Amino acid sequence: MVDDEPALVRVLSIALEARGYGVTVAKTGQAAAEQAAVVEPDLIILDLGLPDVDGIRLCASLRSWYRNPIVVVTADGLQDRKIAALDAGADDYVTKPFSTGELLARIRVGLRHRQTIEAVVDPVTVRVGDLFIDVAAHQVSIGGVEVEMTPKEFRLLTLLARNRGRVLTHGVLLSHVWQGRPGTTQSLRVHVNQLRGKLGGGPARPRLVTEPGVGYRLLEPGVDLDA
């Protein structure tokens, strides 16, 4: 946990340790970089408002070598700040003030994402609930039934599924899915809505959710960040 607010650190540490997490605290960006290199934690909670360095620059520096999830905490709630943090390598964000329950939910999602990225970097098959993607064969099936996908829909769904639980910004999605060709957030929104229709609903189905003004993420079945 990288934060210089003693009261918040104390409350969150108690809540995390009560649920079986081990917590290491750094009060400055420099201390965070040094401790992360030694401890290499399963997940980092990073407050962007640090006394010695810009939190986004620290996030980008950590991401250059650190592979596990980073959940950023921001006080201003500005969309540009959130997007910059996500583009710098953060996996998720929480805006102050937040509930302990919300942060714990983000941590659980982040740790599930960690399990994903511990696997092969570019797996040839991806499964999320009853969604199955065979990347090599360019095939998608839902509940065992093959579903037709356009090339853009396939690239979009595969990228989201490989990064399930992680917020992907509009810029990241447009860059990867449109492959350098012109694309707009409106065209992205259209493709997302088409995917939602093809995914359908049900207890075993992943959910494609919108992060307003920021991007999208694919949630595993049963995951509810609002709980």
Short mmCIF file of C-alpha atoms in Angstrom, two decimals:
data_model
loop_
_atom_site.label_atom_id
_atom_site.label_comp_id
_atom_site.label_asym_id
_atom_site.label_seq_id
_atom_site.Cartn_x
_atom_site.Cartn_y
_atom_site.Cartn_z
CA MET A 1 0.00 0.00 0.00
CA VAL A 2 1.52 3.31 -1.13
CA ASP A 3 -0.14 6.15 0.80
CA ASP A 4 0.95 8.92 3.17
CA GLU A 5 -2.35 9.34 5.07
CA PRO A 6 -1.79 7.60 8.46
CA ALA A 7 -5.49 7.31 9.36
CA LEU A 8 -6.45 5.77 6.01
CA VAL A 9 -3.47 3.43 6.04
CA ARG A 10 -4.37 2.26 9.55
CA VAL A 11 -8.03 1.57 8.71
CA LEU A 12 -7.27 -0.22 5.45
CA SER A 13 -4.44 -2.25 6.97
CA ILE A 14 -6.75 -3.51 9.71
CA ALA A 15 -9.46 -4.40 7.17
CA LEU A 16 -7.01 -6.17 4.84
CA GLU A 17 -5.19 -8.08 7.56
CA ALA A 18 -8.52 -9.19 9.04
CA ARG A 19 -9.18 -10.90 5.70
CA GLY A 20 -5.85 -12.67 5.62
CA TYR A 21 -3.82 -10.26 3.48
CA GLY A 22 -0.30 -9.30 4.44
CA VAL A 23 0.28 -5.54 4.12
CA THR A 24 3.50 -3.62 3.50
CA VAL A 25 3.20 0.19 3.64
CA ALA A 26 5.28 2.81 1.81
CA LYS A 27 4.67 6.52 2.48
CA THR A 28 6.65 7.89 -0.49
CA GLY A 29 7.20 6.99 -4.11
CA GLN A 30 10.87 6.29 -3.53
CA ALA A 31 10.10 3.94 -0.65
CA ALA A 32 7.45 2.23 -2.77
CA ALA A 33 9.88 1.56 -5.63
CA GLU A 34 12.49 0.18 -3.24
CA GLN A 35 10.07 -2.01 -1.27
CA ALA A 36 8.31 -3.31 -4.38
CA ALA A 37 11.64 -4.51 -5.75
CA VAL A 38 12.37 -6.38 -2.51
CA VAL A 39 8.91 -7.68 -1.58
CA GLU A 40 7.40 -7.94 -5.10
CA PRO A 41 3.84 -7.93 -3.73
CA ASP A 42 0.89 -9.72 -5.30
CA LEU A 43 -0.86 -6.37 -5.77
CA ILE A 44 -0.09 -2.69 -5.21
CA ILE A 45 -2.59 -0.09 -3.94
CA LEU A 46 -1.14 3.20 -5.20
CA ASP A 47 -2.36 6.62 -4.07
CA LEU A 48 -1.63 9.11 -6.86
CA GLY A 49 -1.20 12.02 -4.40
CA LEU A 50 2.27 11.32 -3.04
CA PRO A 51 4.56 13.90 -1.40
CA ASP A 52 7.69 13.25 -3.46
CA VAL A 53 6.72 12.02 -6.95
CA ASP A 54 3.79 12.13 -9.35
CA GLY A 55 1.76 8.98 -8.86
CA ILE A 56 1.23 8.42 -12.58
CA ARG A 57 4.96 8.61 -13.28
CA LEU A 58 5.56 6.13 -10.46
CA CYS A 59 2.88 3.84 -11.89
CA ALA A 60 4.57 3.88 -15.31
CA SER A 61 7.97 3.23 -13.71
CA LEU A 62 6.64 0.27 -11.73
CA ARG A 63 4.84 -1.14 -14.75
CA SER A 64 8.10 -1.21 -16.74
CA TRP A 65 9.15 -4.25 -14.68
CA TYR A 66 6.35 -5.15 -12.25
CA ARG A 67 3.82 -7.60 -13.74
CA ASN A 68 1.25 -7.86 -10.94
CA PRO A 69 -1.88 -5.69 -10.66
CA ILE A 70 -1.81 -2.03 -9.62
CA VAL A 71 -4.98 -0.45 -8.19
CA VAL A 72 -4.67 3.34 -8.11
CA VAL A 73 -6.44 5.61 -5.65
CA THR A 74 -7.22 9.16 -6.73
CA ALA A 75 -8.81 12.03 -4.82
CA ASP A 76 -9.74 14.42 -7.62
CA GLY A 77 -11.87 11.98 -9.64
CA LEU A 78 -10.98 13.68 -12.92
CA GLN A 79 -11.46 11.40 -15.91
CA ASP A 80 -8.19 12.56 -17.51
CA ARG A 81 -6.31 11.56 -14.37
CA LYS A 82 -7.92 8.12 -14.29
CA ILE A 83 -7.28 7.55 -17.99
CA ALA A 84 -3.65 8.65 -17.64
CA ALA A 85 -3.14 6.19 -14.78
CA LEU A 86 -4.71 3.32 -16.71
CA ASP A 87 -2.66 4.14 -19.80
CA ALA A 88 0.44 4.21 -17.57
CA GLY A 89 -0.23 0.59 -16.61
CA ALA A 90 -2.73 0.62 -13.74
CA ASP A 91 -5.26 -2.20 -13.75
CA ASP A 92 -8.04 -0.42 -11.90
CA TYR A 93 -8.85 2.73 -9.94
CA VAL A 94 -10.86 3.84 -6.92
CA THR A 95 -11.96 7.44 -6.35
CA LYS A 96 -11.88 8.93 -2.85
CA PRO A 97 -13.98 8.79 -0.79
CA PHE A 98 -14.54 5.07 -1.22
CA SER A 99 -15.89 2.28 0.96
CA THR A 100 -13.67 -0.48 2.27
CA GLY A 101 -15.99 -2.95 0.58
CA GLU A 102 -15.44 -1.34 -2.81
CA LEU A 103 -11.66 -1.43 -2.46
CA LEU A 104 -11.77 -5.07 -1.35
CA ALA A 105 -13.84 -5.91 -4.43
CA ARG A 106 -11.27 -4.18 -6.67
CA ILE A 107 -8.50 -6.13 -4.94
CA ARG A 108 -10.27 -9.46 -5.50
CA VAL A 109 -10.68 -8.64 -9.20
CA GLY A 110 -7.04 -7.59 -9.41
CA LEU A 111 -5.83 -10.83 -7.85
CA ARG A 112 -7.94 -12.84 -10.28
CA HIS A 113 -6.32 -10.84 -13.07
CA ARG A 114 -2.93 -11.73 -11.61
CA GLN A 115 -3.79 -15.41 -12.01
CA THR A 116 -4.52 -14.72 -15.66
CA ILE A 117 -1.25 -12.94 -16.43
CA GLU A 118 0.74 -15.63 -14.62
CA ALA A 119 -0.31 -17.94 -17.45
CA VAL A 120 1.12 -17.77 -20.94
CA VAL A 121 1.28 -14.15 -22.09
CA ASP A 122 -0.71 -14.79 -25.29
CA PRO A 123 -2.66 -18.02 -24.70
CA VAL A 124 -4.11 -19.65 -27.80
CA THR A 125 -7.36 -20.36 -25.95
CA VAL A 126 -9.17 -18.19 -23.42
CA ARG A 127 -12.10 -19.18 -21.19
CA VAL A 128 -14.22 -16.84 -19.07
CA GLY A 129 -17.26 -18.57 -17.61
CA ASP A 130 -18.99 -20.34 -20.49
CA LEU A 131 -17.28 -18.08 -23.05
CA PHE A 132 -14.53 -19.93 -24.93
CA ILE A 133 -12.21 -18.32 -27.47
CA ASP A 134 -9.94 -20.33 -29.74
CA VAL A 135 -7.57 -17.63 -30.92
CA ALA A 136 -5.69 -19.78 -33.43
CA ALA A 137 -8.90 -21.05 -35.06
CA HIS A 138 -10.56 -17.63 -34.81
CA GLN A 139 -13.63 -19.21 -33.19
CA VAL A 140 -15.87 -18.15 -30.31
CA SER A 141 -18.38 -20.34 -28.51
CA ILE A 142 -20.78 -19.48 -25.71
CA GLY A 143 -22.26 -22.32 -23.69
CA GLY A 144 -20.86 -24.74 -26.28
CA VAL A 145 -22.58 -23.00 -29.19
CA GLU A 146 -20.37 -21.36 -31.82
CA VAL A 147 -21.07 -17.64 -32.31
CA GLU A 148 -20.08 -15.71 -35.43
CA MET A 149 -17.87 -12.67 -34.89
CA THR A 150 -16.65 -9.97 -37.23
CA PRO A 151 -12.85 -9.46 -37.22
CA LYS A 152 -13.15 -6.33 -35.03
CA GLU A 153 -15.58 -8.01 -32.64
CA PHE A 154 -13.22 -10.97 -32.34
CA ARG A 155 -10.18 -8.77 -31.62
CA LEU A 156 -12.15 -6.69 -29.13
CA LEU A 157 -13.57 -9.68 -27.26
CA THR A 158 -10.21 -11.48 -27.19
CA LEU A 159 -8.41 -8.43 -25.80
CA LEU A 160 -11.05 -7.93 -23.10
CA ALA A 161 -11.11 -11.64 -22.20
CA ARG A 162 -7.31 -11.85 -21.91
CA ASN A 163 -7.48 -8.86 -19.57
CA ARG A 164 -10.67 -9.84 -17.76
CA GLY A 165 -11.32 -7.74 -14.67
CA ARG A 166 -9.02 -4.99 -15.93
CA VAL A 167 -10.22 -1.60 -17.18
CA LEU A 168 -9.10 -1.03 -20.78
CA THR A 169 -9.31 2.58 -21.93
CA HIS A 170 -10.89 3.75 -25.17
CA GLY A 171 -7.42 4.58 -26.49
CA VAL A 172 -6.01 1.13 -25.74
CA LEU A 173 -8.99 -0.63 -27.31
CA LEU A 174 -9.01 1.55 -30.43
CA SER A 175 -5.28 1.10 -30.90
CA HIS A 176 -5.37 -2.69 -30.61
CA VAL A 177 -8.68 -3.41 -32.30
CA TRP A 178 -8.54 -0.89 -35.15
CA GLN A 179 -4.80 -1.62 -35.63
CA GLY A 180 -3.70 1.91 -36.43
CA ARG A 181 -6.69 2.74 -38.64
CA PRO A 182 -9.06 5.60 -37.74
CA GLY A 183 -11.56 4.67 -35.08
CA THR A 184 -13.85 6.62 -32.76
CA THR A 185 -15.35 6.06 -29.33
CA GLN A 186 -18.75 5.95 -31.06
CA SER A 187 -17.69 3.09 -33.34
CA LEU A 188 -16.19 1.36 -30.31
CA ARG A 189 -19.46 1.77 -28.44
CA VAL A 190 -21.35 0.20 -31.36
CA HIS A 191 -19.06 -2.84 -31.36
CA VAL A 192 -19.35 -3.19 -27.57
CA ASN A 193 -23.15 -3.16 -27.81
CA GLN A 194 -23.00 -5.80 -30.55
CA LEU A 195 -20.81 -7.96 -28.33
CA ARG A 196 -23.21 -7.55 -25.40
CA GLY A 197 -26.01 -8.81 -27.59
CA LYS A 198 -24.00 -11.86 -28.66
CA LEU A 199 -22.82 -12.63 -25.11
CA GLY A 200 -26.37 -12.54 -23.77
CA GLY A 201 -27.11 -13.10 -20.10
CA GLY A 202 -27.04 -15.89 -17.57
CA PRO A 203 -25.23 -16.95 -14.39
CA ALA A 204 -22.29 -18.44 -16.32
CA ARG A 205 -21.88 -15.50 -18.69
CA PRO A 206 -19.20 -12.83 -18.34
CA ARG A 207 -20.44 -9.23 -18.28
CA LEU A 208 -19.10 -6.47 -20.48
CA VAL A 209 -19.39 -3.30 -18.38
CA THR A 210 -18.82 0.36 -19.14
CA GLU A 211 -16.51 2.58 -17.12
CA PRO A 212 -18.11 5.95 -18.00
CA GLY A 213 -15.79 8.26 -19.91
CA VAL A 214 -12.88 5.85 -19.49
CA GLY A 215 -13.36 2.50 -21.23
CA TYR A 216 -14.66 -1.03 -20.71
CA ARG A 217 -13.91 -4.23 -18.82
CA LEU A 218 -15.05 -7.83 -18.98
CA LEU A 219 -16.11 -9.25 -15.60
CA GLU A 220 -16.15 -12.93 -14.76
CA PRO A 221 -19.54 -14.49 -13.89
CA GLY A 222 -20.67 -13.63 -10.39
CA VAL A 223 -18.38 -10.64 -9.97
CA ASP A 224 -20.22 -7.51 -8.77
CA LEU A 225 -18.06 -4.45 -8.15
CA ASP A 226 -21.02 -2.57 -6.68
CA ALA A 227 -21.44 -5.07 -3.85
#
